[in-house]
XYZ file of C-alpha atoms in Angstrom:
466
model
C -11.040 -9.355 -20.763
C -14.244 -11.309 -20.376
C -16.599 -9.592 -22.774
C -18.255 -11.831 -25.336
C -21.517 -12.208 -27.153
C -23.008 -14.690 -29.566
C -23.789 -13.804 -33.153
C -24.543 -15.801 -36.238
C -25.858 -15.612 -39.759
C -28.765 -17.925 -38.987
C -32.227 -16.463 -38.838
C -34.522 -18.939 -37.124
C -36.988 -17.801 -34.488
C -37.832 -20.544 -32.035
C -39.108 -20.467 -28.472
C -38.146 -24.018 -27.701
C -34.988 -25.294 -26.024
C -34.795 -28.853 -27.382
C -31.672 -28.490 -29.484
C -33.119 -25.949 -31.880
C -31.293 -22.738 -32.723
C -31.578 -20.054 -30.073
C -34.274 -17.523 -30.843
C -32.740 -14.348 -32.255
C -33.783 -10.826 -31.484
C -36.082 -9.892 -34.329
C -34.991 -6.443 -35.428
C -37.719 -6.059 -38.020
C -39.834 -4.156 -35.453
C -43.224 -3.464 -36.965
C -42.996 0.316 -36.986
C -39.584 0.243 -38.670
C -41.048 -1.059 -41.891
C -38.056 -3.297 -42.631
C -37.891 -6.938 -43.538
C -36.370 -9.555 -41.309
C -32.613 -9.624 -41.702
C -30.331 -12.627 -41.965
C -27.639 -11.680 -39.467
C -28.801 -12.495 -35.939
C -27.533 -13.783 -32.615
C -26.814 -17.477 -32.213
C -23.576 -19.329 -31.696
C -20.492 -17.482 -32.979
C -18.593 -15.882 -30.097
C -17.038 -12.460 -30.546
C -14.328 -11.559 -28.046
C -11.826 -8.750 -27.797
C -9.195 -11.121 -29.133
C -10.904 -11.805 -32.464
C -12.432 -8.361 -33.000
C -9.933 -7.490 -35.778
C -11.359 -10.320 -37.894
C -14.974 -9.180 -37.568
C -16.226 -8.065 -41.012
C -17.659 -4.611 -41.672
C -15.953 -3.104 -38.621
C -13.506 -0.257 -39.208
C -11.569 1.637 -36.548
C -8.626 3.171 -38.427
C -8.546 5.791 -41.163
C -10.626 4.530 -44.063
C -14.116 3.998 -45.393
C -16.911 1.439 -45.390
C -20.078 0.954 -47.412
C -21.842 3.909 -45.773
C -19.205 5.897 -43.887
C -15.699 7.294 -43.706
C -13.549 7.865 -40.613
C -10.342 9.771 -40.027
C -8.166 10.787 -37.065
C -5.062 12.931 -36.812
C -2.671 13.392 -33.929
C -2.411 16.895 -32.519
C 0.645 18.583 -31.062
C 0.228 17.516 -27.445
C 1.567 13.986 -27.619
C 0.227 10.596 -28.595
C -3.175 10.568 -30.281
C -5.717 9.940 -27.528
C -8.759 9.812 -29.824
C -10.401 6.605 -31.021
C -13.315 5.914 -33.382
C -15.304 3.064 -34.847
C -17.989 2.220 -37.392
C -19.456 -1.284 -37.185
C -21.893 -2.106 -39.977
C -24.145 -5.180 -39.756
C -24.006 -4.692 -35.990
C -26.517 -7.227 -34.591
C -28.317 -7.320 -37.942
C -27.898 -6.060 -41.482
C -29.847 -2.832 -40.956
C -28.071 -1.890 -37.693
C -24.910 0.246 -37.617
C -22.886 1.259 -34.561
C -20.756 4.434 -34.597
C -18.610 5.928 -31.861
C -15.939 8.530 -31.118
C -13.914 8.411 -27.889
C -11.576 11.137 -26.632
C -9.126 10.022 -23.957
C -7.383 12.222 -21.400
C -4.807 11.761 -18.671
C -1.594 9.678 -18.707
C -3.322 6.558 -20.055
C -6.165 8.278 -21.893
C -5.203 6.780 -25.255
C -5.462 3.266 -23.790
C -8.777 4.032 -22.084
C -10.291 5.392 -25.296
C -9.260 2.326 -27.299
C -10.401 -0.031 -24.581
C -13.845 1.601 -24.603
C -13.902 1.572 -28.406
C -13.391 -2.201 -28.419
C -15.368 -3.285 -25.355
C -18.413 -1.011 -25.264
C -20.016 -2.312 -28.499
C -19.634 -5.861 -27.204
C -21.384 -4.897 -23.997
C -24.281 -3.517 -26.016
C -24.426 -6.806 -27.904
C -24.232 -8.769 -24.680
C -27.031 -6.742 -23.104
C -29.287 -7.349 -26.088
C -28.381 -11.029 -26.037
C -29.326 -11.180 -22.348
C -32.667 -9.628 -23.165
C -33.164 -12.242 -25.854
C -32.369 -15.027 -23.390
C -34.870 -13.678 -20.869
C -37.546 -13.567 -23.535
C -36.754 -17.138 -24.561
C -36.976 -18.253 -20.953
C -40.378 -16.653 -20.577
C -41.653 -18.224 -23.780
C -41.450 -15.103 -25.933
C -40.888 -15.881 -29.575
C -39.085 -12.662 -30.459
C -38.867 -8.980 -29.715
C -41.471 -8.129 -32.295
C -44.095 -10.306 -30.690
C -43.325 -9.166 -27.151
C -43.522 -5.516 -28.092
C -46.996 -5.946 -29.495
C -48.216 -7.788 -26.418
C -46.816 -5.327 -23.881
C -48.058 -1.927 -22.855
C -47.124 1.034 -25.015
C -46.446 1.313 -28.725
C -43.727 -0.780 -30.396
C -41.692 2.401 -30.851
C -41.910 3.188 -27.138
C -40.935 -0.350 -26.219
C -37.946 -0.336 -28.563
C -36.899 3.045 -27.240
C -37.060 1.803 -23.640
C -35.119 -1.326 -24.551
C -32.284 0.649 -26.122
C -32.214 3.121 -23.252
C -31.854 0.263 -20.772
C -29.184 -1.309 -22.967
C -27.123 1.878 -23.130
C -27.439 2.480 -19.383
C -26.378 -1.046 -18.453
C -23.548 -1.149 -20.981
C -22.026 2.163 -19.901
C -22.233 1.098 -16.261
C -20.575 -2.239 -17.030
C -17.871 -0.484 -19.058
C -16.936 1.819 -16.207
C -16.982 -1.062 -13.748
C -14.580 -3.007 -15.952
C -12.226 -0.034 -16.162
C -12.225 0.337 -12.369
C -11.108 -3.249 -11.870
C -8.816 -3.532 -14.902
C -5.504 -5.067 -13.753
C -3.286 -3.341 -16.333
C -5.011 -0.003 -16.884
C -4.784 2.773 -14.313
C -7.906 4.892 -14.701
C -7.608 6.789 -11.423
C -6.572 9.979 -13.251
C -7.250 8.893 -16.835
C -10.514 8.581 -18.703
C -12.427 9.035 -21.939
C -15.487 10.654 -23.409
C -17.906 8.675 -25.562
C -20.471 9.639 -28.163
C -22.152 6.526 -29.564
C -24.985 6.042 -32.019
C -26.906 2.954 -33.082
C -28.744 3.372 -36.376
C -31.461 0.765 -36.724
C -33.474 1.273 -39.874
C -34.950 4.787 -39.606
C -34.136 5.032 -35.888
C -31.183 6.706 -34.202
C -30.446 5.747 -30.611
C -27.771 7.887 -28.963
C -25.833 7.510 -25.737
C -23.041 9.886 -24.750
C -20.869 11.263 -21.961
C -18.297 14.035 -21.997
C -17.875 16.716 -24.641
C -17.485 14.831 -27.909
C -20.428 15.747 -30.125
C -22.756 14.420 -32.825
C -24.581 16.562 -35.362
C -26.746 15.883 -38.396
C -26.707 17.513 -41.808
C -30.262 17.897 -43.076
C -32.132 19.843 -45.742
C -34.713 22.444 -44.789
C -37.940 23.152 -46.651
C -36.007 25.232 -49.179
C -33.495 22.471 -49.876
C -30.650 24.243 -48.066
C -28.335 22.289 -45.773
C -28.752 22.988 -42.066
C -27.005 21.649 -38.974
C -28.956 19.848 -36.252
C -27.121 19.159 -33.016
C -27.938 15.685 -31.717
C -26.042 15.680 -28.413
C -25.209 18.113 -25.626
C -21.641 18.872 -24.581
C -21.712 17.769 -20.950
C -19.568 20.531 -19.466
C -19.216 21.029 -15.685
C -21.020 24.377 -15.690
C -24.266 23.061 -17.150
C -26.715 23.868 -14.322
C -27.793 20.313 -13.566
C -24.248 18.982 -13.910
C -22.826 21.670 -11.613
C -25.575 21.071 -9.068
C -24.833 17.344 -8.915
C -21.094 17.901 -8.577
C -21.519 20.456 -5.798
C -23.902 18.154 -3.907
C -21.126 15.558 -3.964
C -18.631 18.099 -2.523
C -16.819 18.564 -5.825
C -15.980 22.072 -6.983
C -16.566 23.717 -10.351
C -14.637 26.773 -11.464
C -12.408 28.020 -14.277
C -8.822 29.157 -13.974
C -8.161 32.865 -14.267
C -6.146 32.517 -17.452
C -8.819 30.375 -19.160
C -12.164 31.711 -17.896
C -13.980 30.004 -20.766
C -13.116 26.463 -19.585
C -14.988 25.329 -16.440
C -13.381 22.403 -14.651
C -14.097 19.904 -11.879
C -11.824 19.976 -8.826
C -11.451 17.875 -5.705
C -12.994 19.387 -2.562
C -9.649 19.583 -0.758
C -7.154 20.309 -3.544
C -6.903 22.281 -6.786
C -6.656 19.125 -8.856
C -7.251 17.511 -11.279
C -9.259 20.143 -13.172
C -11.334 17.880 -15.423
C -12.999 19.825 -18.241
C -16.123 17.620 -18.406
C -18.863 16.489 -16.041
C -19.172 12.876 -17.220
C -16.540 10.415 -18.362
C -15.382 6.834 -18.278
C -12.607 6.379 -15.731
C -11.413 9.418 -13.723
C -12.099 7.499 -10.521
C -10.413 10.172 -8.402
C -13.539 12.263 -9.081
C -16.273 9.630 -9.130
C -17.114 10.261 -5.463
C -17.319 13.982 -6.147
C -19.958 14.179 -8.858
C -18.318 13.014 -12.105
C -20.407 10.127 -13.443
C -20.429 7.712 -16.378
C -24.227 7.556 -16.728
C -24.972 8.471 -20.342
C -27.515 10.872 -21.689
C -29.838 8.953 -23.994
C -32.030 10.170 -26.844
C -33.931 8.775 -29.801
C -34.624 10.352 -33.170
C -36.436 9.189 -36.285
C -34.582 9.786 -39.544
C -36.525 11.591 -42.265
C -35.893 11.769 -45.993
C -34.408 15.238 -45.509
C -31.632 13.955 -43.249
C -28.402 13.449 -45.209
C -25.546 12.483 -42.891
C -24.308 12.350 -39.303
C -20.948 13.621 -38.070
C -19.413 12.426 -34.805
C -16.229 14.168 -33.701
C -13.998 14.836 -30.715
C -13.750 18.355 -29.339
C -10.560 19.023 -31.271
C -12.927 19.686 -34.192
C -15.649 21.558 -32.301
C -13.168 23.892 -30.592
C -12.427 25.571 -33.924
C -15.378 24.788 -36.224
C -19.066 25.515 -35.727
C -21.831 23.027 -36.463
C -22.747 24.940 -39.614
C -19.178 24.950 -40.879
C -18.840 21.204 -40.326
C -22.039 20.500 -42.269
C -20.889 22.746 -45.100
C -17.455 21.105 -45.299
C -18.881 17.570 -45.386
C -21.640 18.389 -47.875
C -19.153 20.056 -50.258
C -16.490 17.331 -50.077
C -15.511 16.205 -53.601
C -16.100 12.562 -52.642
C -17.929 11.101 -49.689
C -15.000 8.869 -48.803
C -12.795 11.957 -48.383
C -15.230 13.917 -46.187
C -13.777 12.910 -42.807
C -10.194 13.597 -43.897
C -11.120 16.973 -45.396
C -12.956 17.918 -42.198
C -9.908 17.090 -40.058
C -7.666 19.011 -42.466
C -10.004 22.012 -42.182
C -9.886 21.835 -38.394
C -6.070 21.706 -38.494
C -5.956 24.847 -40.625
C -8.321 26.649 -38.272
C -6.135 25.756 -35.306
C -3.140 27.352 -37.020
C -5.087 30.463 -38.016
C -6.947 31.093 -34.779
C -4.448 29.838 -32.238
C -0.961 29.977 -33.784
C 0.697 29.829 -30.355
C -1.368 26.892 -29.120
C -0.851 23.202 -29.637
C -3.478 21.628 -31.849
C -5.655 19.005 -30.212
C -6.197 15.491 -31.551
C -9.110 15.226 -33.989
C -11.277 12.200 -34.785
C -14.247 12.210 -37.165
C -16.904 9.716 -38.258
C -19.156 10.627 -41.202
C -22.156 8.327 -41.659
C -24.238 8.836 -44.811
C -27.867 8.004 -44.161
C -28.861 6.975 -47.681
C -26.441 4.054 -47.402
C -24.410 5.086 -50.434
C -20.784 5.988 -50.935
C -18.830 7.046 -54.010
C -18.933 5.614 -57.511
C -15.841 5.159 -59.651
C -16.891 8.226 -61.667
C -16.615 10.330 -58.502
C -12.995 9.323 -58.176
C -12.295 9.826 -61.874
C -13.596 13.399 -61.679
C -10.991 14.054 -58.997
C -8.245 12.256 -60.887
C -8.058 9.525 -58.234
C -8.638 5.822 -58.047
C -10.543 4.233 -55.199
C -7.316 2.500 -54.203
C -5.559 5.864 -53.965
C -8.278 7.295 -51.743
C -8.213 4.239 -49.515
C -4.419 4.460 -49.299
C -4.585 8.118 -48.328
C -7.090 7.303 -45.630
C -5.019 4.482 -44.251
C -1.988 6.588 -43.421
C -0.627 6.710 -39.853
C -3.246 4.210 -38.720
C -1.068 1.353 -37.472
C -1.389 0.544 -33.786
C 1.206 -1.245 -31.715
C 0.413 -3.879 -29.110
C -0.111 -1.265 -26.412
C -2.558 0.625 -28.583
C -0.190 3.424 -29.542
C 0.142 4.799 -33.049
C 3.432 4.539 -34.880
C 3.797 8.292 -35.016
C 6.426 10.698 -33.761
C 5.899 11.223 -30.056
C 5.574 14.805 -28.905
C 5.658 15.554 -25.162
C 2.188 16.471 -23.931
C 1.914 20.019 -22.706
C 0.465 20.432 -19.207
C 0.372 24.214 -19.202
C -2.706 26.281 -19.879
C -3.149 28.950 -22.492
C -3.990 32.574 -21.857
C -6.289 33.446 -24.716
C -7.004 36.914 -25.981
C -8.883 35.730 -29.015
C -12.599 36.356 -29.093
C -13.593 34.701 -32.338
C -16.968 33.075 -32.095
C -19.581 31.666 -34.373
C -23.334 31.538 -34.179
C -24.728 28.497 -32.468
C -27.293 26.076 -33.788
C -30.054 25.138 -31.388
C -29.893 21.461 -30.573
C -32.921 19.419 -31.569
C -34.049 16.485 -29.557
C -36.931 14.160 -30.341
C -38.306 11.013 -28.805
C -37.245 10.420 -25.227
C -38.525 13.057 -22.850
C -35.410 12.788 -20.666
C -33.345 14.095 -23.555
C -35.416 17.258 -24.008
C -33.479 19.870 -22.105
C -34.727 23.172 -20.804
C -33.474 26.310 -22.474
C -30.742 26.976 -19.933
C -29.478 23.402 -20.320
C -29.381 23.383 -24.116
C -25.742 24.387 -24.444
C -23.353 23.582 -27.226
C -19.570 23.611 -26.982
C -17.603 26.770 -26.486
C -17.115 28.061 -30.019
C -13.664 29.359 -30.851
C -12.085 28.117 -27.626
C -8.811 26.286 -27.722
C -9.065 22.996 -25.883
C -6.092 23.188 -23.561
C -6.091 19.950 -21.612
C -9.062 17.948 -20.386
C -7.061 17.283 -17.242
C -4.909 20.089 -15.853
C -2.886 18.096 -13.332
C -2.905 14.910 -11.349
C -4.524 15.079 -7.916
C -2.303 15.763 -4.965
C -3.992 14.373 -1.888
C -2.703 16.801 0.713
C -3.047 16.017 4.379
C -4.459 19.435 5.212
C -8.014 20.001 4.095
C -9.939 23.248 4.390
C -12.222 23.626 7.335
C -15.904 23.198 6.459
């Protein structure tokens, strides 16, 4: 399993190597305006085996100090969605959030593997950076940023971009060589956010999405899309796939769902341009390189919602922001959002099988509910926590202890034309994340997600003539 990183509660900052504590990464970067935190890297090893004992890390239905998370199985089979919130990630003012949507025969295992291993790879990458700085005599990140070219904000942004790129690459490499996990025709999306003080650093692949609820100048709640749904028909995505001999087209009975196909066979029909795994398509344009962006949080920004496309297929960005902002308690927001998505599936697509849904709601002011909030609803905090913890038990193979429903591999012929207005995505910070107008696409509103993967590839001997 091999992924480990050192962390500790010690906070010394030494450049020597004569038995002193290893110099930690100093996350109190000058422009952040935060004080040095106590939780830093040093000598406690975190591995996949002892992850369940790590404090302030939640990955099943429930809530933390600043967030709530909830997932519900759809009607296509085992729940292939996974999610995580890890507070005090690296340091006390750093939080990691992620949602992962698996697809294919072993998609549920891929999603949970990425959920567990990817954060550790981010930690490991940062720890490697720390070690390099120690070796070169750097006291800490804060000092090195000030001495190097560019502003501290630019340096921190570049560091996180490099960390995300390396970690995603290492994650996909591990999946390719995993002895017990067949990722040839299985894979997962990923939308991941690191909140460090007032900074948001985002890395993502696939079509899971992150949005922000913020107040405009009039005090009204508005939706700001933070990520782009990386569909195969995005111009730059389609161009890359076609250059690699892959094909992009939609089936006649689902013209609204573009898919990626092998050059010599009408398979597998992957409904996204980037993903972990899916190695049958990696030579034909599907990649695991994440899009990266940075955003500064303002006092108007209220919360962030990360969700799999089971939510976005039936709810618009504006509707999601409204549902979360009007939730009776913050700790119930994720569950209420999933319940709303389930109702919309039944109303809009009564003949279709509801997709899995996973939601993370992160509240940016760092506050959750008070006991009075529960009392107003006639609930106790224990009752809310119990409600959130339902159907969350995982077995040794990562499966939920829920009734298994055979996954449907047929496609739906849709006559519905319901659609909602779109919210223009906003991107700040990294210039690579600022897309041109024709690239700034959000998910297909009102479209039933049929299957991310239509069928397994059939490598026929006869290939079309060039």
